[in-house]
Coordinates of N, CA and C in Angstrom, one line a residue:
X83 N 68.2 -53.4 -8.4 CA 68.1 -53.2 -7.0 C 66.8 -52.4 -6.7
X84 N 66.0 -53.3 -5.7 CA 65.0 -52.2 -5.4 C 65.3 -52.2 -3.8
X85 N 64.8 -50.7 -3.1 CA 64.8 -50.3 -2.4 C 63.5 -49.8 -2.0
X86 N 62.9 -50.1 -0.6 CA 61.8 -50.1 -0.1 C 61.6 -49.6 1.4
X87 N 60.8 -48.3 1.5 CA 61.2 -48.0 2.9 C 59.7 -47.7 3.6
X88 N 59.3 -48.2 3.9 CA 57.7 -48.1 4.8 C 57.9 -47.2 5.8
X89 N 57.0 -45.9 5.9 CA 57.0 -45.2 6.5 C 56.1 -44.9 7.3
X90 N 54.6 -45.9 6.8 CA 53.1 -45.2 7.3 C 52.5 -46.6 7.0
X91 N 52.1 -47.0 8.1 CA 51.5 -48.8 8.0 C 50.3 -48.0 7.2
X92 N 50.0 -49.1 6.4 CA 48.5 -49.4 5.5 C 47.5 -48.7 6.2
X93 N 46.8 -49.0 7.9 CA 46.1 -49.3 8.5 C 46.0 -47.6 9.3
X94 N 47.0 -46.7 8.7 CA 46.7 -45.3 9.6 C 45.7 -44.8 9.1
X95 N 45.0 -43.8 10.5 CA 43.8 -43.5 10.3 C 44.0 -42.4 11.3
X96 N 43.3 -41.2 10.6 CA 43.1 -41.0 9.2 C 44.3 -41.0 8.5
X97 N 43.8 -41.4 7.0 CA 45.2 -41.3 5.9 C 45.5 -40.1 5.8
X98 N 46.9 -40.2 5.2 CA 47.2 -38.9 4.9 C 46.5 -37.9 4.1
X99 N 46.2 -36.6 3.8 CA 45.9 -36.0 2.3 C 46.9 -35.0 2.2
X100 N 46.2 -34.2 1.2 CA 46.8 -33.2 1.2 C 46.0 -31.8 1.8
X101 N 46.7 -31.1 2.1 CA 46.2 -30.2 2.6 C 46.8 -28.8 2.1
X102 N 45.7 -27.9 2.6 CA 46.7 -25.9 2.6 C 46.5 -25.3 3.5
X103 N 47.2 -24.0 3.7 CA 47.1 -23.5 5.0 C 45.8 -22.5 4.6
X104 N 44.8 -22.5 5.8 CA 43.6 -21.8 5.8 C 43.8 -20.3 7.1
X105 N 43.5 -19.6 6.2 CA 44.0 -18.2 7.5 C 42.7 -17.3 7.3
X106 N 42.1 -16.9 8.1 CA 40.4 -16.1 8.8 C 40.9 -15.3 9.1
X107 N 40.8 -13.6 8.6 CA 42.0 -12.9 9.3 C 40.5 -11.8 9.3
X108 N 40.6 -11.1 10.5 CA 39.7 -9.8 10.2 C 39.9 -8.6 9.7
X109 N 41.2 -8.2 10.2 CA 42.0 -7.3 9.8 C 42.7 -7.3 8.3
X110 N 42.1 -8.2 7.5 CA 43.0 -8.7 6.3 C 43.2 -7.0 5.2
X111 N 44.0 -6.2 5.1 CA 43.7 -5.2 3.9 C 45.3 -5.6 3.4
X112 N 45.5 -6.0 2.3 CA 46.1 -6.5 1.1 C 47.2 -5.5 1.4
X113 N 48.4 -5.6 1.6 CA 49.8 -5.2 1.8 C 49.6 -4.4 3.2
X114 N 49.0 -4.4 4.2 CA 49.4 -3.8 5.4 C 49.1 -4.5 6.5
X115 N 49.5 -4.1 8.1 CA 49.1 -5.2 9.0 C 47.9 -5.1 9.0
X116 N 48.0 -6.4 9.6 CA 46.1 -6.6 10.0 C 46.0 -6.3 11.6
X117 N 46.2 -5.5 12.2 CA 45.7 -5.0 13.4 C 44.6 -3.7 12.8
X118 N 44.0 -3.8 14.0 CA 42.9 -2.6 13.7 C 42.6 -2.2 15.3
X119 N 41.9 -0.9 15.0 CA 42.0 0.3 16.3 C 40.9 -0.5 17.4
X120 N 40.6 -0.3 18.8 CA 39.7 -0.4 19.6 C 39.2 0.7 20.1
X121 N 37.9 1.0 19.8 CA 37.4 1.7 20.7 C 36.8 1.6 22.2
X122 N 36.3 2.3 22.9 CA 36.5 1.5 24.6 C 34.8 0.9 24.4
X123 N 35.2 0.0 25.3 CA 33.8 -0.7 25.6 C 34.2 -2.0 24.4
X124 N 31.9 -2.6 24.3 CA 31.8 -3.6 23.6 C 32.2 -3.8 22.3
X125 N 33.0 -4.0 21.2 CA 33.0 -3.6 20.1 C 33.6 -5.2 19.2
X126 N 32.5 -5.2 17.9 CA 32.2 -6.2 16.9 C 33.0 -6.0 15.5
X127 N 34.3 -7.0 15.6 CA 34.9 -6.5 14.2 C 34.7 -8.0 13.3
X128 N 34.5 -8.1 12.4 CA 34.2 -8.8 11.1 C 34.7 -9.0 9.8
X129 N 35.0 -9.5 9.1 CA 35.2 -9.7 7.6 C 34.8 -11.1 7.1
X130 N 34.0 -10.7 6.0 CA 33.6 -11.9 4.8 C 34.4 -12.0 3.9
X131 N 34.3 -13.3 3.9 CA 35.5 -13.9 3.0 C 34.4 -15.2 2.2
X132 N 35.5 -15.8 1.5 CA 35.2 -16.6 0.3 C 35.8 -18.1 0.3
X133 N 35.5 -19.1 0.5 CA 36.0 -20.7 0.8 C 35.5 -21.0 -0.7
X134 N 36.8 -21.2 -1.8 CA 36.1 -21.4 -2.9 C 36.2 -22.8 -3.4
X135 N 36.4 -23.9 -2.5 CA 35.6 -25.3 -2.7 C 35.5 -26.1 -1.5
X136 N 34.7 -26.9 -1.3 CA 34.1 -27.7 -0.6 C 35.1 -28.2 0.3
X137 N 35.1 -28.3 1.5 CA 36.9 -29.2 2.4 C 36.5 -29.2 3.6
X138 N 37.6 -29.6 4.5 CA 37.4 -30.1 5.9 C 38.5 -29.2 6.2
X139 N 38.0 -28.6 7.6 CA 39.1 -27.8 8.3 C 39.3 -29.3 9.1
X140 N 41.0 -29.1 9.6 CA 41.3 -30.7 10.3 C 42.0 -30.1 11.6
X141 N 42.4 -28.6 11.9 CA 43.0 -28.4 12.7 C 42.5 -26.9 12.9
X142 N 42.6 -26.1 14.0 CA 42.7 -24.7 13.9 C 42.8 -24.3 15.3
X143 N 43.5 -23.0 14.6 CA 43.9 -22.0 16.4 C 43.8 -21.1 16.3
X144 N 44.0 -20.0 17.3 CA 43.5 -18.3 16.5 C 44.6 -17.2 17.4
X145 N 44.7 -16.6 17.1 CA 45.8 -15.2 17.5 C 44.6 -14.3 17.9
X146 N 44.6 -13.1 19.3 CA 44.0 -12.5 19.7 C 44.7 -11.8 20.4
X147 N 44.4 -10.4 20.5 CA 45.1 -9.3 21.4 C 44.1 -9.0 22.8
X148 N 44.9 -8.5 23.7 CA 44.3 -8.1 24.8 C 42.6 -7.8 24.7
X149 N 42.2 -7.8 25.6 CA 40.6 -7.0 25.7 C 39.4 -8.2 24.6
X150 N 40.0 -9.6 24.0 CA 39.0 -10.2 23.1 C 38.4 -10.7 23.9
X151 N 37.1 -11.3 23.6 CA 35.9 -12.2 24.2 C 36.3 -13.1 23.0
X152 N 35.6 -13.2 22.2 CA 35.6 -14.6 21.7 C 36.6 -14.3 19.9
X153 N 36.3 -15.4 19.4 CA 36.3 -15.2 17.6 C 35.8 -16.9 17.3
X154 N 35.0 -16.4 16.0 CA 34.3 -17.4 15.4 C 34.3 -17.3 14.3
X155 N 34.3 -18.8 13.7 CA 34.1 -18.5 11.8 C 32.4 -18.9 12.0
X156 N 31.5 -17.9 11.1 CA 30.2 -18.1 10.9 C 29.5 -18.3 9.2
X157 N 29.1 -19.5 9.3 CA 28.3 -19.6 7.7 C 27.4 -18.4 7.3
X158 N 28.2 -17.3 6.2 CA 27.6 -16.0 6.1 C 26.1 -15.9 5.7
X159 N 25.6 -17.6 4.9 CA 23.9 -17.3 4.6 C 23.3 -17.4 5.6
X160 N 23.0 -18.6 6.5 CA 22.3 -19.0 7.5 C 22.8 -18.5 9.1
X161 N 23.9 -18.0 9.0 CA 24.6 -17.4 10.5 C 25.1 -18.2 11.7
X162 N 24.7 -19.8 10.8 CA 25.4 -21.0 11.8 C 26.8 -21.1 12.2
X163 N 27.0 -20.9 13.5 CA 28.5 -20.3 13.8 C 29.2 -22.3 13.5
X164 N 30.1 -22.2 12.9 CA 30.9 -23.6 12.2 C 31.8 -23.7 13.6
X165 N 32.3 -22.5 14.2 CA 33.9 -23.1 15.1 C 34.0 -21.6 16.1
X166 N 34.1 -21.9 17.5 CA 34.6 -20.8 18.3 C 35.5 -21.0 19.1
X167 N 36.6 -19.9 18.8 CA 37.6 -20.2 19.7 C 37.5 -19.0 20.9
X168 N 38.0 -19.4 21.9 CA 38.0 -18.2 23.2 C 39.8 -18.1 23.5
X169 N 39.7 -16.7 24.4 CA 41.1 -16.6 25.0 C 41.0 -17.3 25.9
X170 N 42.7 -17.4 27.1 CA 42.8 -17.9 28.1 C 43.7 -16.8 28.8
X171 N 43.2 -16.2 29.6 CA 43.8 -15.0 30.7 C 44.8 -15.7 31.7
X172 N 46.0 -14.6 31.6 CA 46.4 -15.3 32.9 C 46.3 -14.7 34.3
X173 N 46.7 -14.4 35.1 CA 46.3 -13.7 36.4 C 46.6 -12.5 36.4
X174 N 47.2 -11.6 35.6 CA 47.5 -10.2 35.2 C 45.8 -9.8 34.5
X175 N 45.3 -10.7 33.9 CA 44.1 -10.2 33.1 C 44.2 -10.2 31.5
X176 N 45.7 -10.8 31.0 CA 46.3 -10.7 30.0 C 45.9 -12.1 29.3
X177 N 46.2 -12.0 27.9 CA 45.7 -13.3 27.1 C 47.2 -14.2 26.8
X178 N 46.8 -15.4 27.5 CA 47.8 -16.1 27.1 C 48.0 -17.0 26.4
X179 N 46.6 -17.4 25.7 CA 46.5 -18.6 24.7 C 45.1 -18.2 24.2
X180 N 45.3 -19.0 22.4 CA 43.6 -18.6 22.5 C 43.8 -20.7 22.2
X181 N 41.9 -20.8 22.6 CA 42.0 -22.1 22.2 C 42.4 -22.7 20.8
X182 N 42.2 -23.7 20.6 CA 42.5 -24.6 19.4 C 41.6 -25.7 18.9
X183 N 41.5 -26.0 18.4 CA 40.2 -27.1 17.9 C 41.3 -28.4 16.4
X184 N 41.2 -29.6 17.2 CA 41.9 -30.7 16.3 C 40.8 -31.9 15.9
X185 N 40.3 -30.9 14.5 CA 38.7 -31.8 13.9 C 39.4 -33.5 13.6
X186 N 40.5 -33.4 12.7 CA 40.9 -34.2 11.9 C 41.8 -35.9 12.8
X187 N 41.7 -35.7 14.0 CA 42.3 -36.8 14.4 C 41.0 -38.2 14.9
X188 N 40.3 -37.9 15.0 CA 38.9 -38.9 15.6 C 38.0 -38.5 14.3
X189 N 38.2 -37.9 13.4 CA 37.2 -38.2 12.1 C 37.5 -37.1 11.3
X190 N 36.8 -37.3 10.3 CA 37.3 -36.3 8.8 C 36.9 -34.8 8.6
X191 N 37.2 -34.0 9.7 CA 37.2 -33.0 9.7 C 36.4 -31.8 10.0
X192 N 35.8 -30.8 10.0 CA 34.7 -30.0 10.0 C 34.8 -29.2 8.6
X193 N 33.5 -30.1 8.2 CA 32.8 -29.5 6.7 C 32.5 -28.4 6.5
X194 N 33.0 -27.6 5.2 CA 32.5 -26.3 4.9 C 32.8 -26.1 3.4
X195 N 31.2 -25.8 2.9 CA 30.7 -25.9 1.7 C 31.5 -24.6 0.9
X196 N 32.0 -24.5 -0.2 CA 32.6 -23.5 -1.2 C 31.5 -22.8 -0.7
X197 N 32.0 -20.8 -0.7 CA 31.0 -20.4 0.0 C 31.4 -19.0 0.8
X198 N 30.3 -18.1 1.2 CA 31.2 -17.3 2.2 C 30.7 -17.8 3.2
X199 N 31.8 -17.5 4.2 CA 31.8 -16.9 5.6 C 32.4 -15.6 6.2
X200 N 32.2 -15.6 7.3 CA 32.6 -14.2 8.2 C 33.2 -14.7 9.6
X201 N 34.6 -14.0 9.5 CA 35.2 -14.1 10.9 C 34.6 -13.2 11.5
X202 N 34.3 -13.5 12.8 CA 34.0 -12.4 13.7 C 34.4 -12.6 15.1
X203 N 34.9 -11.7 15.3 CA 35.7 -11.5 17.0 C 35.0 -10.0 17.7
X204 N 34.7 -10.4 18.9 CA 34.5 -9.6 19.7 C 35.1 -9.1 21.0
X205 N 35.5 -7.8 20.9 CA 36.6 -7.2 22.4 C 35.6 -6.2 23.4
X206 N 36.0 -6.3 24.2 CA 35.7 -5.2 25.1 C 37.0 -4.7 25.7
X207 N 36.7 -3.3 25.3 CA 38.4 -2.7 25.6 C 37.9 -1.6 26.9
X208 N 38.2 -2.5 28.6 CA 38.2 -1.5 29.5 C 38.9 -0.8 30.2
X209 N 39.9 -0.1 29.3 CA 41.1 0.4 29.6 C 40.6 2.0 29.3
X210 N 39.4 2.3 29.0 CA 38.9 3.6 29.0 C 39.5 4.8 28.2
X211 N 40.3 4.0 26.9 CA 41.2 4.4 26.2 C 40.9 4.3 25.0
X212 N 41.0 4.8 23.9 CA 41.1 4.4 22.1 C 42.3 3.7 21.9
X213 N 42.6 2.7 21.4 CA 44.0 1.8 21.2 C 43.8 2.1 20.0
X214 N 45.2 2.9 19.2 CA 45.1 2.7 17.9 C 45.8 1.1 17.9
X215 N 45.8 0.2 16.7 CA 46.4 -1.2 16.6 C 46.1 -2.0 18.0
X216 N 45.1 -1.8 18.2 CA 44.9 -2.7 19.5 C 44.6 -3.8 19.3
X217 N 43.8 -3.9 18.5 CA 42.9 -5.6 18.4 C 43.8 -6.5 16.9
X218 N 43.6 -7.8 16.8 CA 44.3 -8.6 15.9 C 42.8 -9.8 16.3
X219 N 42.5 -10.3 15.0 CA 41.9 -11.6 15.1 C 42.5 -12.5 13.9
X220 N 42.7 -13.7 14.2 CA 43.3 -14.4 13.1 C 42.6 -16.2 13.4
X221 N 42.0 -16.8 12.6 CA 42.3 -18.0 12.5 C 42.9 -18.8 11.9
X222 N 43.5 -19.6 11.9 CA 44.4 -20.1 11.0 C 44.8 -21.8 11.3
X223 N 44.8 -22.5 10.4 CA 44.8 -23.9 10.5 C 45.1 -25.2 9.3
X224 N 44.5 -26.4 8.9 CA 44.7 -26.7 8.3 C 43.5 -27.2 7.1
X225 N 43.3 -26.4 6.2 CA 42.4 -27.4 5.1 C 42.3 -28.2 4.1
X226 N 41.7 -29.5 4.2 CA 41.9 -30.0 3.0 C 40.9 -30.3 2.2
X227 N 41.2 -29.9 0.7 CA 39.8 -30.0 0.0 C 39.7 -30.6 -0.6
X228 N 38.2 -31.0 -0.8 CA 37.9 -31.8 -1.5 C 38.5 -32.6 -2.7
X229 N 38.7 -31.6 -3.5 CA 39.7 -31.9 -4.7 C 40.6 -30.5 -5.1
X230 N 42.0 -31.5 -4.7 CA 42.8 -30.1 -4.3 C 43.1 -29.9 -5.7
X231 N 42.7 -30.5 -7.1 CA 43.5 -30.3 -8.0 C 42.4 -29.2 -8.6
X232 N 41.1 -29.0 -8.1 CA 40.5 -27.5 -8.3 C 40.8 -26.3 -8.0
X233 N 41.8 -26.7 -6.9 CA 41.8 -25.0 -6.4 C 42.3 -23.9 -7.0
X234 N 41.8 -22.6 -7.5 CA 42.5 -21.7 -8.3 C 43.7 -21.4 -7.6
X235 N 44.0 -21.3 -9.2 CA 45.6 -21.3 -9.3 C 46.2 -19.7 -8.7
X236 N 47.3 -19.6 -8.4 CA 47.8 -18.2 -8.2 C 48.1 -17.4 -9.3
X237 N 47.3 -16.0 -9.4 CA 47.8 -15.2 -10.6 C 48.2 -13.9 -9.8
X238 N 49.8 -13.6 -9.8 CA 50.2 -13.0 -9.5 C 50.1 -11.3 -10.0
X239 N 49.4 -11.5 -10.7 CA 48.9 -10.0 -11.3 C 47.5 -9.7 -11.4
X240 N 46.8 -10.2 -10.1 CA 45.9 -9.9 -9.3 C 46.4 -8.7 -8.6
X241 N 45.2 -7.6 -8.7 CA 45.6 -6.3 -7.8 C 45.4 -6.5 -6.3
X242 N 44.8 -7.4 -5.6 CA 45.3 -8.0 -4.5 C 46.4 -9.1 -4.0
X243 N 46.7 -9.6 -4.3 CA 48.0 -10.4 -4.5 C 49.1 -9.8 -4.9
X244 N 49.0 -8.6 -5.9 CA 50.2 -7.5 -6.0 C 50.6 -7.0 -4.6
X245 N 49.4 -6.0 -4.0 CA 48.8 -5.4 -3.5 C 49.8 -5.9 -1.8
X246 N 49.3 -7.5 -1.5 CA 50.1 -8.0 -0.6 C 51.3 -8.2 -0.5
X247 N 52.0 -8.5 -1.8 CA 53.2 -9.0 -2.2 C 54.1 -7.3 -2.2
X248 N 53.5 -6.7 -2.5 CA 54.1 -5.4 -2.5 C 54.4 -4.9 -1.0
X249 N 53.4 -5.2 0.2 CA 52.9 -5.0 1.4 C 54.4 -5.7 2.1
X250 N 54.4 -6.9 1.9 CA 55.3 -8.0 2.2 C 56.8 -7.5 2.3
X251 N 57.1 -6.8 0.8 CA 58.1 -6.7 0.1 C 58.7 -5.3 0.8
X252 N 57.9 -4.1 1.6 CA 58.4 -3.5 2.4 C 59.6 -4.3 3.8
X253 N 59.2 -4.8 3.7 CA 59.6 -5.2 5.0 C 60.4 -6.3 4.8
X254 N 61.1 -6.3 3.2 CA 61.9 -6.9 3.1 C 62.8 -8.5 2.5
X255 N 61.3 -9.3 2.5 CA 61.4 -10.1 2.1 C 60.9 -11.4 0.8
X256 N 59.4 -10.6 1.0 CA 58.3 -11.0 -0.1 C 58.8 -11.1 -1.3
X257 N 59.1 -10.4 -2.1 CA 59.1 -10.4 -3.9 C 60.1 -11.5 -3.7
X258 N 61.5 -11.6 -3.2 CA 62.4 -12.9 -3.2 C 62.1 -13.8 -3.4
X259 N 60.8 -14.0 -2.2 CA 60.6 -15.2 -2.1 C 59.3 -15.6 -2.8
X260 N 58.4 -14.7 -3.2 CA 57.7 -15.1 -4.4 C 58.4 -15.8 -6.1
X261 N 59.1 -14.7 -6.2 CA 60.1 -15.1 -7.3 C 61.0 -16.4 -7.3
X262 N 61.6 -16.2 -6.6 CA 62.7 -17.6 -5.9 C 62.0 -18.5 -5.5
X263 N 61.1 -18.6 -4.9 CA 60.8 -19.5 -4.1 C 61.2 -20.1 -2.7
X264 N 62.5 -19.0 -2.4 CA 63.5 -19.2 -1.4 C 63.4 -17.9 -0.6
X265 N 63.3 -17.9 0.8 CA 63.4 -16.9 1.3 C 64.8 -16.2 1.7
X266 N 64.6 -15.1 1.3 CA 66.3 -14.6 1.8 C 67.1 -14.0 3.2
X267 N 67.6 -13.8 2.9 CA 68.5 -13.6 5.0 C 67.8 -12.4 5.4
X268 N 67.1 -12.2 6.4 CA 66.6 -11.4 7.1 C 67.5 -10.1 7.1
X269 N 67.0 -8.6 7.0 CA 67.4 -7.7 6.7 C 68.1 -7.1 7.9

């Protein structure tokens, strides 16, 4: 007996791949949140990171707190900004969405070479105030790479991947679900 179940005509475009989740975080420090303080006025927060093979981002959206102007991922040699997303205010003055960018449905993606880059988001905080935890920048979306069977592997006894996992595991759930693979009932 064979059994045959068609799920995806021949002819879709684009084909499927594989993909992983890609996250731009500025705030990123290994077991704690990633919020970070505002001071008042213009103010430029940043982190360089590392894209360590060649892929197509196919989708992306970004998380932002009150007081942001923009966030961008920038090619860290040459400073060619790759993708900018902006907030959307609602009539309070408050952020109610940030934009989103869908590379992957009308062609194969937005290219970015193994490599650094730098998130960078910029706030103006005119509330005349120091926010501690005021600002968050996150991108986050979908990448697929070139050849996903390159990508380094997870070593869990990396002092940052401890570091997070330990971070996580306050609050209850991390080590479980690293171990397990299963996350457990919320505390």
């Amino acid at each position: 007996l064979e059994l045959g179940v068609p799920y995806l005509p021949e002819n879709t475009v684009p084909r499927p791949r594989e993909v992983l989740p890609a996250v731009f975080d500025v705030g990123f420090r290994a077991g704690f949140p990633d919020d970070f303080d505002l001071d008042t006025g213009r103010t430029v927060h940043q982190r360089e990171l590392v894209v360590p093979l060649d892929g197509r981002l196919l989708a992306v959206g970004g998380h932002l707190h009150d007081y942001a102007e923009s966030l961008q991922l920038v090619e860290a040699g040459t400073g060619k900004v790759m993708l900018s997303l902006e907030p959307t205010l609602d009539s309070a003055g408050k952020i109610s969405k940030v934009s989103r960018k869908i590379f992957g449905i009308n062609g194969p993606g937005l290219k970015l070479k193994a490599g650094r880059y730098r998130v960078v988001a910029v706030y103006r905080n005119t509330s005349g105030r120091y926010l501690e935890h005021g600002g968050m920048a996150v991108i986050g979306g979908l990448f697929a790479p070139d050849d996903p069977g390159r990508w380094p592997s997870l070593d869990p006894t990396n002092a940052v991947f401890a570091a997070d996992a330990a971070g996580l595991d306050r609050i209850g759930w991390a080590t479980v679900a690293i171990r397990t693979g299963k996350e457990p009932a919320r505390r």
